[in-house]
PDB file of C-alpha atoms and ligand atoms in Angstrom:
ATOM      1  CA  MET D   1      -8.931 -17.802  12.006  1.00  0.00           C
ATOM      2  CA  ARG D   2      -9.471 -14.907   9.617  1.00  0.00           C
ATOM      3  CA  THR D   3      -7.751 -11.679  10.557  1.00  0.00           C
ATOM      4  CA  ASN D   4      -9.482  -8.394   9.880  1.00  0.00           C
ATOM      5  CA  LEU D   5      -7.031  -6.290   7.952  1.00  0.00           C
ATOM      6  CA  VAL D   6      -7.270  -2.609   7.233  1.00  0.00           C
ATOM      7  CA  VAL D   7      -4.622  -1.736   4.684  1.00  0.00           C
ATOM      8  CA  ALA D   8      -3.603   1.810   3.722  1.00  0.00           C
ATOM      9  CA  ASN D   9      -2.549   2.211   0.106  1.00  0.00           C
ATOM     10  CA  TRP D  10      -1.023   5.695   0.021  1.00  0.00           C
ATOM     11  CA  LYS D  11      -0.260   5.320  -3.710  1.00  0.00           C
ATOM     12  CA  MET D  12       2.088   8.101  -4.910  1.00  0.00           C
ATOM     13  CA  HIS D  13       1.236  10.565  -2.152  1.00  0.00           C
ATOM     14  CA  GLY D  14       3.033  12.130   0.775  1.00  0.00           C
ATOM     15  CA  HIS D  15       6.131  14.077   1.678  1.00  0.00           C
ATOM     16  CA  LYS D  16       8.436  13.642   4.677  1.00  0.00           C
ATOM     17  CA  LYS D  17       6.695  16.026   7.042  1.00  0.00           C
ATOM     18  CA  GLU D  18       3.222  14.836   6.150  1.00  0.00           C
ATOM     19  CA  VAL D  19       4.267  11.191   6.629  1.00  0.00           C
ATOM     20  CA  THR D  20       5.425  11.925  10.196  1.00  0.00           C
ATOM     21  CA  GLN D  21       2.231  13.830  10.985  1.00  0.00           C
ATOM     22  CA  LEU D  22       0.008  11.083   9.617  1.00  0.00           C
ATOM     23  CA  LEU D  23       1.893   8.299  11.421  1.00  0.00           C
ATOM     24  CA  ASN D  24       1.848  10.231  14.705  1.00  0.00           C
ATOM     25  CA  ALA D  25      -1.899  10.677  14.430  1.00  0.00           C
ATOM     26  CA  LEU D  26      -2.357   6.972  13.708  1.00  0.00           C
ATOM     27  CA  LYS D  27      -0.094   5.932  16.579  1.00  0.00           C
ATOM     28  CA  ASN D  28      -1.995   8.174  18.995  1.00  0.00           C
ATOM     29  CA  GLY D  29      -5.390   7.129  17.708  1.00  0.00           C
ATOM     30  CA  ILE D  30      -4.840   3.402  17.454  1.00  0.00           C
ATOM     31  CA  ASN D  31      -4.604   2.897  21.215  1.00  0.00           C
ATOM     32  CA  THR D  32      -8.171   3.901  21.691  1.00  0.00           C
ATOM     33  CA  SER D  33      -9.642   2.255  18.621  1.00  0.00           C
ATOM     34  CA  ALA D  34      -7.522  -0.902  18.322  1.00  0.00           C
ATOM     35  CA  THR D  35      -9.077  -4.308  18.669  1.00  0.00           C
ATOM     36  CA  LYS D  36      -7.098  -7.496  19.077  1.00  0.00           C
ATOM     37  CA  ASP D  37      -8.512  -9.211  16.003  1.00  0.00           C
ATOM     38  CA  SER D  38      -7.732  -6.421  13.556  1.00  0.00           C
ATOM     39  CA  LYS D  39      -4.470  -5.434  12.026  1.00  0.00           C
ATOM     40  CA  MET D  40      -3.468  -2.131  10.465  1.00  0.00           C
ATOM     41  CA  VAL D  41      -1.038  -2.192   7.540  1.00  0.00           C
ATOM     42  CA  ILE D  42       0.561   0.915   6.001  1.00  0.00           C
ATOM     43  CA  CYS D  43       1.813   0.767   2.399  1.00  0.00           C
ATOM     44  CA  PRO D  44       3.700   4.008   1.677  1.00  0.00           C
ATOM     45  CA  PRO D  45       5.650   4.903  -1.458  1.00  0.00           C
ATOM     46  CA  SER D  46       8.900   2.855  -1.233  1.00  0.00           C
ATOM     47  CA  LEU D  47      10.983   5.983  -0.784  1.00  0.00           C
ATOM     48  CA  PHE D  48       9.434   6.545   2.660  1.00  0.00           C
ATOM     49  CA  LEU D  49       9.894   2.978   3.930  1.00  0.00           C
ATOM     50  CA  GLY D  50      12.978   3.805   6.041  1.00  0.00           C
ATOM     51  CA  GLN D  51      11.146   6.661   7.718  1.00  0.00           C
ATOM     52  CA  VAL D  52       7.978   4.599   8.213  1.00  0.00           C
ATOM     53  CA  GLN D  53       9.972   1.665   9.621  1.00  0.00           C
ATOM     54  CA  LYS D  54      11.605   3.937  12.198  1.00  0.00           C
ATOM     55  CA  GLU D  55       8.412   5.719  13.151  1.00  0.00           C
ATOM     56  CA  LEU D  56       6.273   2.578  13.402  1.00  0.00           C
ATOM     57  CA  ALA D  57       8.818   0.498  15.370  1.00  0.00           C
ATOM     58  CA  GLU D  58       7.190  -1.286  18.335  1.00  0.00           C
ATOM     59  CA  THR D  59       3.728   0.029  17.486  1.00  0.00           C
ATOM     60  CA  GLY D  60       2.152  -3.192  16.202  1.00  0.00           C
ATOM     61  CA  ILE D  61       1.230  -1.412  12.956  1.00  0.00           C
ATOM     62  CA  ALA D  62       2.500  -3.503  10.049  1.00  0.00           C
ATOM     63  CA  ILE D  63       4.245  -2.213   6.913  1.00  0.00           C
ATOM     64  CA  GLY D  64       3.616  -3.250   3.334  1.00  0.00           C
ATOM     65  CA  THR D  65       4.862  -2.425  -0.125  1.00  0.00           C
ATOM     66  CA  GLN D  66       2.683  -1.259  -3.019  1.00  0.00           C
ATOM     67  CA  ASN D  67       4.800  -3.146  -5.541  1.00  0.00           C
ATOM     68  CA  ALA D  68       8.058  -5.033  -6.048  1.00  0.00           C
ATOM     69  CA  HIS D  69       9.985  -6.880  -8.730  1.00  0.00           C
ATOM     70  CA  PRO D  70      10.011 -10.693  -8.587  1.00  0.00           C
ATOM     71  CA  GLN D  71      13.831 -10.828  -8.716  1.00  0.00           C
ATOM     72  CA  ASN D  72      15.785 -10.032  -5.557  1.00  0.00           C
ATOM     73  CA  GLU D  73      18.469  -8.124  -7.420  1.00  0.00           C
ATOM     74  CA  GLY D  74      19.824  -7.523 -10.894  1.00  0.00           C
ATOM     75  CA  ALA D  75      19.760  -5.152 -13.841  1.00  0.00           C
ATOM     76  CA  PHE D  76      16.198  -3.904 -13.379  1.00  0.00           C
ATOM     77  CA  THR D  77      16.523  -0.128 -13.408  1.00  0.00           C
ATOM     78  CA  GLY D  78      14.119   1.594 -11.078  1.00  0.00           C
ATOM     79  CA  GLU D  79      12.868  -1.539  -9.346  1.00  0.00           C
ATOM     80  CA  VAL D  80      13.128  -2.904  -5.805  1.00  0.00           C
ATOM     81  CA  GLY D  81      12.984  -6.558  -4.739  1.00  0.00           C
ATOM     82  CA  PHE D  82      11.324  -8.333  -1.830  1.00  0.00           C
ATOM     83  CA  ALA D  83      14.620  -9.155  -0.074  1.00  0.00           C
ATOM     84  CA  MET D  84      15.351  -5.400   0.076  1.00  0.00           C
ATOM     85  CA  LEU D  85      11.839  -4.675   1.275  1.00  0.00           C
ATOM     86  CA  ARG D  86      12.229  -7.224   4.080  1.00  0.00           C
ATOM     87  CA  GLU D  87      15.095  -5.092   5.415  1.00  0.00           C
ATOM     88  CA  PHE D  88      12.545  -2.318   5.855  1.00  0.00           C
ATOM     89  CA  SER D  89      10.172  -4.592   7.827  1.00  0.00           C
ATOM     90  CA  CYS D  90       7.729  -5.024   4.954  1.00  0.00           C
ATOM     91  CA  SER D  91       5.531  -7.973   5.808  1.00  0.00           C
ATOM     92  CA  TYR D  92       2.768  -7.417   3.226  1.00  0.00           C
ATOM     93  CA  ALA D  93       2.768  -6.633  -0.491  1.00  0.00           C
ATOM     94  CA  ILE D  94      -0.059  -5.319  -2.645  1.00  0.00           C
ATOM     95  CA  ILE D  95       0.156  -7.435  -5.806  1.00  0.00           C
ATOM     96  CA  GLY D  96      -1.739  -6.924  -9.043  1.00  0.00           C
ATOM     97  CA  HIS D  97      -3.441  -3.648  -8.185  1.00  0.00           C
ATOM     98  CA  SER D  98      -5.609  -2.557 -11.119  1.00  0.00           C
ATOM     99  CA  GLU D  99      -3.446   0.550 -11.557  1.00  0.00           C
ATOM    100  CA  ARG D 100      -0.412  -1.720 -12.069  1.00  0.00           C
ATOM    101  CA  ARG D 101      -2.394  -3.964 -14.405  1.00  0.00           C
ATOM    102  CA  GLU D 102      -3.777  -1.059 -16.464  1.00  0.00           C
ATOM    103  CA  ILE D 103      -1.127   1.683 -16.372  1.00  0.00           C
ATOM    104  CA  PHE D 104       1.952  -0.561 -16.215  1.00  0.00           C
ATOM    105  CA  ALA D 105       0.552  -3.405 -18.324  1.00  0.00           C
ATOM    106  CA  GLU D 106       1.212  -6.100 -15.724  1.00  0.00           C
ATOM    107  CA  THR D 107       0.025  -9.502 -16.860  1.00  0.00           C
ATOM    108  CA  ASP D 108      -1.490 -12.290 -14.763  1.00  0.00           C
ATOM    109  CA  LYS D 109       1.728 -14.250 -15.247  1.00  0.00           C
ATOM    110  CA  PHE D 110       3.959 -11.435 -13.990  1.00  0.00           C
ATOM    111  CA  ILE D 111       1.594 -10.894 -11.070  1.00  0.00           C
ATOM    112  CA  ALA D 112       1.828 -14.592 -10.199  1.00  0.00           C
ATOM    113  CA  GLU D 113       5.646 -14.345 -10.279  1.00  0.00           C
ATOM    114  CA  LYS D 114       5.506 -11.448  -7.826  1.00  0.00           C
ATOM    115  CA  PHE D 115       3.086 -13.366  -5.624  1.00  0.00           C
ATOM    116  CA  ALA D 116       5.479 -16.324  -5.433  1.00  0.00           C
ATOM    117  CA  ALA D 117       8.560 -14.113  -4.941  1.00  0.00           C
ATOM    118  CA  ALA D 118       6.909 -12.302  -2.031  1.00  0.00           C
ATOM    119  CA  GLN D 119       6.207 -15.573  -0.252  1.00  0.00           C
ATOM    120  CA  VAL D 120       9.809 -16.753  -0.684  1.00  0.00           C
ATOM    121  CA  GLN D 121      10.796 -13.724   1.408  1.00  0.00           C
ATOM    122  CA  SER D 122       7.978 -14.336   3.925  1.00  0.00           C
ATOM    123  CA  VAL D 123       6.064 -11.323   2.660  1.00  0.00           C
ATOM    124  CA  ILE D 124       2.297 -11.915   2.570  1.00  0.00           C
ATOM    125  CA  PRO D 125       0.824 -11.070  -0.844  1.00  0.00           C
ATOM    126  CA  ILE D 126      -2.432  -9.115  -1.008  1.00  0.00           C
ATOM    127  CA  LEU D 127      -3.689 -10.155  -4.439  1.00  0.00           C
ATOM    128  CA  CYS D 128      -6.001  -7.553  -6.015  1.00  0.00           C
ATOM    129  CA  ILE D 129      -8.706  -8.644  -8.434  1.00  0.00           C
ATOM    130  CA  GLY D 130     -11.643  -6.730  -9.864  1.00  0.00           C
ATOM    131  CA  GLU D 131     -13.805  -5.980 -12.862  1.00  0.00           C
ATOM    132  CA  THR D 132     -14.288  -2.841 -14.950  1.00  0.00           C
ATOM    133  CA  GLN D 133     -17.616  -1.041 -15.248  1.00  0.00           C
ATOM    134  CA  ALA D 134     -18.087  -2.480 -18.753  1.00  0.00           C
ATOM    135  CA  GLN D 135     -17.435  -6.014 -17.528  1.00  0.00           C
ATOM    136  CA  ARG D 136     -19.963  -5.585 -14.723  1.00  0.00           C
ATOM    137  CA  GLU D 137     -22.561  -4.219 -17.116  1.00  0.00           C
ATOM    138  CA  SER D 138     -22.002  -7.195 -19.424  1.00  0.00           C
ATOM    139  CA  GLY D 139     -22.529  -9.653 -16.583  1.00  0.00           C
ATOM    140  CA  LEU D 140     -18.858 -10.602 -16.557  1.00  0.00           C
ATOM    141  CA  THR D 141     -18.030  -9.694 -12.948  1.00  0.00           C
ATOM    142  CA  GLU D 142     -17.621 -13.204 -11.576  1.00  0.00           C
ATOM    143  CA  SER D 143     -15.877 -14.661 -14.596  1.00  0.00           C
ATOM    144  CA  THR D 144     -13.402 -11.753 -14.642  1.00  0.00           C
ATOM    145  CA  VAL D 145     -12.594 -11.857 -10.957  1.00  0.00           C
ATOM    146  CA  LEU D 146     -12.391 -15.653 -10.737  1.00  0.00           C
ATOM    147  CA  GLY D 147     -10.355 -15.730 -13.956  1.00  0.00           C
ATOM    148  CA  GLN D 148      -7.774 -13.383 -12.421  1.00  0.00           C
ATOM    149  CA  LEU D 149      -7.676 -15.562  -9.326  1.00  0.00           C
ATOM    150  CA  GLN D 150      -7.400 -18.812 -11.301  1.00  0.00           C
ATOM    151  CA  ALA D 151      -4.528 -17.364 -13.352  1.00  0.00           C
ATOM    152  CA  VAL D 152      -2.463 -16.989 -10.182  1.00  0.00           C
ATOM    153  CA  ILE D 153      -3.580 -20.315  -8.695  1.00  0.00           C
ATOM    154  CA  SER D 154      -2.477 -22.059 -11.905  1.00  0.00           C
ATOM    155  CA  GLU D 155       1.044 -20.695 -11.423  1.00  0.00           C
ATOM    156  CA  VAL D 156       1.528 -20.940  -7.651  1.00  0.00           C
ATOM    157  CA  GLY D 157      -0.941 -23.658  -6.583  1.00  0.00           C
ATOM    158  CA  ILE D 158      -3.846 -23.372  -4.175  1.00  0.00           C
ATOM    159  CA  GLU D 159      -1.586 -24.177  -1.175  1.00  0.00           C
ATOM    160  CA  ALA D 160       0.128 -20.815  -1.620  1.00  0.00           C
ATOM    161  CA  PHE D 161      -3.153 -19.151  -0.608  1.00  0.00           C
ATOM    162  CA  ALA D 162      -2.797 -20.533   2.925  1.00  0.00           C
ATOM    163  CA  ASN D 163      -0.596 -17.515   3.516  1.00  0.00           C
ATOM    164  CA  ALA D 164      -2.094 -14.812   1.362  1.00  0.00           C
ATOM    165  CA  VAL D 165      -4.813 -12.189   1.336  1.00  0.00           C
ATOM    166  CA  ILE D 166      -7.230 -11.355  -1.480  1.00  0.00           C
ATOM    167  CA  ALA D 167      -8.584  -7.866  -2.142  1.00  0.00           C
ATOM    168  CA  TYR D 168     -11.677  -7.550  -4.283  1.00  0.00           C
ATOM    169  CA  GLU D 169     -11.513  -4.114  -5.867  1.00  0.00           C
ATOM    170  CA  PRO D 170     -14.087  -3.273  -8.520  1.00  0.00           C
ATOM    171  CA  ILE D 171     -12.186  -0.902 -10.810  1.00  0.00           C
ATOM    172  CA  TRP D 172     -15.204   1.366 -11.260  1.00  0.00           C
ATOM    173  CA  ALA D 173     -15.203   2.014  -7.510  1.00  0.00           C
ATOM    174  CA  ILE D 174     -11.528   2.937  -7.142  1.00  0.00           C
ATOM    175  CA  GLY D 175     -11.007   6.620  -6.477  1.00  0.00           C
ATOM    176  CA  THR D 176     -14.390   7.448  -7.968  1.00  0.00           C
ATOM    177  CA  GLY D 177     -16.468   7.873  -4.835  1.00  0.00           C
ATOM    178  CA  LEU D 178     -18.706   5.075  -6.144  1.00  0.00           C
ATOM    179  CA  THR D 179     -18.656   2.144  -3.733  1.00  0.00           C
ATOM    180  CA  ALA D 180     -20.065  -1.281  -4.390  1.00  0.00           C
ATOM    181  CA  SER D 181     -23.057  -1.652  -2.097  1.00  0.00           C
ATOM    182  CA  PRO D 182     -22.401  -4.009   0.832  1.00  0.00           C
ATOM    183  CA  GLU D 183     -24.652  -6.578  -0.915  1.00  0.00           C
ATOM    184  CA  GLN D 184     -22.845  -6.235  -4.270  1.00  0.00           C
ATOM    185  CA  ALA D 185     -19.483  -6.656  -2.542  1.00  0.00           C
ATOM    186  CA  GLN D 186     -20.682  -9.570  -0.423  1.00  0.00           C
ATOM    187  CA  GLU D 187     -21.957 -11.377  -3.509  1.00  0.00           C
ATOM    188  CA  VAL D 188     -18.521 -11.290  -5.131  1.00  0.00           C
ATOM    189  CA  HIS D 189     -16.690 -12.101  -1.885  1.00  0.00           C
ATOM    190  CA  ALA D 190     -18.928 -15.141  -1.392  1.00  0.00           C
ATOM    191  CA  ALA D 191     -18.260 -16.236  -4.981  1.00  0.00           C
ATOM    192  CA  ILE D 192     -14.499 -15.954  -4.401  1.00  0.00           C
ATOM    193  CA  ARG D 193     -14.727 -17.958  -1.198  1.00  0.00           C
ATOM    194  CA  SER D 194     -16.842 -20.717  -2.705  1.00  0.00           C
ATOM    195  CA  PHE D 195     -14.510 -20.900  -5.712  1.00  0.00           C
ATOM    196  CA  LEU D 196     -11.595 -21.447  -3.310  1.00  0.00           C
ATOM    197  CA  ALA D 197     -13.629 -23.918  -1.246  1.00  0.00           C
ATOM    198  CA  LYS D 198     -13.888 -26.228  -4.236  1.00  0.00           C
ATOM    199  CA  LEU D 199     -10.094 -26.402  -4.241  1.00  0.00           C
ATOM    200  CA  ASP D 200      -9.422 -26.320  -0.499  1.00  0.00           C
ATOM    201  CA  GLN D 201     -12.103 -25.916   2.138  1.00  0.00           C
ATOM    202  CA  ASN D 202      -9.706 -24.963   4.883  1.00  0.00           C
ATOM    203  CA  ILE D 203      -7.971 -22.241   2.894  1.00  0.00           C
ATOM    204  CA  ALA D 204     -11.315 -20.824   1.785  1.00  0.00           C
ATOM    205  CA  GLU D 205     -12.545 -20.559   5.355  1.00  0.00           C
ATOM    206  CA  ASN D 206      -9.393 -18.960   6.713  1.00  0.00           C
ATOM    207  CA  ILE D 207      -8.316 -16.535   4.006  1.00  0.00           C
ATOM    208  CA  SER D 208      -9.027 -12.838   4.571  1.00  0.00           C
ATOM    209  CA  ILE D 209     -10.860 -11.255   1.641  1.00  0.00           C
ATOM    210  CA  LEU D 210     -10.695  -7.459   1.733  1.00  0.00           C
ATOM    211  CA  TYR D 211     -12.901  -5.025  -0.118  1.00  0.00           C
ATOM    212  CA  GLY D 212     -11.409  -1.967  -1.811  1.00  0.00           C
ATOM    213  CA  GLY D 213     -12.891   0.925  -3.768  1.00  0.00           C
ATOM    214  CA  SER D 214     -13.884   4.219  -2.134  1.00  0.00           C
ATOM    215  CA  VAL D 215     -14.044   2.799   1.389  1.00  0.00           C
ATOM    216  CA  LYS D 216     -14.702   5.725   3.730  1.00  0.00           C
ATOM    217  CA  ALA D 217     -15.517   6.282   7.392  1.00  0.00           C
ATOM    218  CA  ASN D 218     -19.209   6.466   6.548  1.00  0.00           C
ATOM    219  CA  ASN D 219     -19.514   3.189   4.593  1.00  0.00           C
ATOM    220  CA  ALA D 220     -16.950   0.922   6.265  1.00  0.00           C
ATOM    221  CA  GLU D 221     -19.179  -0.468   8.979  1.00  0.00           C
ATOM    222  CA  ALA D 222     -21.904  -1.634   6.592  1.00  0.00           C
ATOM    223  CA  LEU D 223     -19.286  -3.321   4.386  1.00  0.00           C
ATOM    224  CA  PHE D 224     -17.578  -5.052   7.325  1.00  0.00           C
ATOM    225  CA  TYR D 225     -20.949  -6.274   8.566  1.00  0.00           C
ATOM    226  CA  GLN D 226     -21.083  -8.657   5.584  1.00  0.00           C
ATOM    227  CA  SER D 227     -19.987 -12.179   6.482  1.00  0.00           C
ATOM    228  CA  ASP D 228     -17.351 -12.562   3.767  1.00  0.00           C
ATOM    229  CA  ILE D 229     -15.748  -9.120   4.014  1.00  0.00           C
ATOM    230  CA  ASP D 230     -12.717  -9.284   6.287  1.00  0.00           C
ATOM    231  CA  GLY D 231     -11.384  -5.760   6.063  1.00  0.00           C
ATOM    232  CA  ALA D 232     -10.471  -3.152   3.497  1.00  0.00           C
ATOM    233  CA  LEU D 233      -7.811  -1.881   1.154  1.00  0.00           C
ATOM    234  CA  VAL D 234      -8.125   1.880   1.448  1.00  0.00           C
ATOM    235  CA  GLY D 235      -6.704   4.463  -0.943  1.00  0.00           C
ATOM    236  CA  GLY D 236      -7.857   8.074  -0.646  1.00  0.00           C
ATOM    237  CA  ALA D 237      -9.302   7.810   2.864  1.00  0.00           C
ATOM    238  CA  SER D 238      -6.043   6.355   4.219  1.00  0.00           C
ATOM    239  CA  LEU D 239      -4.368   9.757   3.816  1.00  0.00           C
ATOM    240  CA  ASP D 240      -6.648  11.242   6.463  1.00  0.00           C
ATOM    241  CA  ALA D 241      -5.848   9.903   9.955  1.00  0.00           C
ATOM    242  CA  GLU D 242      -9.302  10.456  11.387  1.00  0.00           C
ATOM    243  CA  GLU D 243     -11.058   8.789   8.436  1.00  0.00           C
ATOM    244  CA  PHE D 244      -8.652   5.872   8.443  1.00  0.00           C
ATOM    245  CA  LEU D 245      -8.882   5.337  12.210  1.00  0.00           C
ATOM    246  CA  THR D 246     -12.670   5.281  11.955  1.00  0.00           C
ATOM    247  CA  ILE D 247     -12.465   2.640   9.222  1.00  0.00           C
ATOM    248  CA  TYR D 248     -10.025   0.658  11.349  1.00  0.00           C
ATOM    249  CA  ALA D 249     -12.289   0.888  14.395  1.00  0.00           C
ATOM    250  CA  ALA D 250     -15.197  -0.409  12.305  1.00  0.00           C
ATOM    251  CA  ALA D 251     -13.197  -3.553  11.491  1.00  0.00           C
TER     252      ALA D 251
HETATM  253  P1  LIG F 301      -9.718   4.287  -3.103  1.00  0.00           P
HETATM  254  O1  LIG F 301      -8.536   3.315  -3.598  1.00  0.00           O
HETATM  255  O2  LIG F 301     -10.004   3.906  -1.670  1.00  0.00           O
HETATM  256  O3  LIG F 301      -9.154   5.665  -3.220  1.00  0.00           O
HETATM  257  O4  LIG F 301     -10.872   4.047  -3.982  1.00  0.00           O
HETATM  258  C1  LIG F 301      -8.531   1.964  -3.268  1.00  0.00           C
HETATM  259  C2  LIG F 301      -7.360   1.279  -3.917  1.00  0.00           C
HETATM  260  O5  LIG F 301      -6.992   1.653  -5.033  1.00  0.00           O
HETATM  261  O6  LIG F 301      -6.789   0.340  -3.350  1.00  0.00           O
END
């Protein structure tokens, strides 16, 4: 059974008071818009995890991390590990976001290490893959996206995807207001699923593949209508409770 996931990626946004206000609005709104088959996940900056854990206790809203180091502890200044994140009820981890790949020079190999380390701590990795504008224009969308996926599969094995989520995020659509059309997104999602099906039919059928890149209240429904889109990874619109609840309701 695929779960519909709507994941908030707050990125480096928020301050204490705003976090409480946003979470209160989500808690109040989710009762009326929640459906049994969909799950909401909030990924705040790590610094707010204690606050978010307290404020989301017993709400059914899950918590995720935007990043972590593959080691549980050690001399890694500025980093946090998955064992620590577990103590803050993190059950999901965004892994390999394009901003981490591009700004922080994360390689496929390092991303695969994080993916594996998350699972050791029972944290579900949300593996992000996606092409640049130039790659799309050169007809390299599928080879790029499937190459990023294969790089992780080569390290962790296909079985590891029985307990993972994939997020297809075209880089040209992130934070730009440009969204892939539902058909463009569906085409890539279907390619990802059939690639996985060649390795393991069961995993391919059951894995949730999210779309990310300027998902808003006004385009979510059309995206979710596509047969291979099982939810969204939402950046900008996740900072607005009303927008985010509308996206969640559409899932
Ligand atoms: P966006 O970000 O919704 O602001 O485009 C999505 C993401 O980076 O995950």
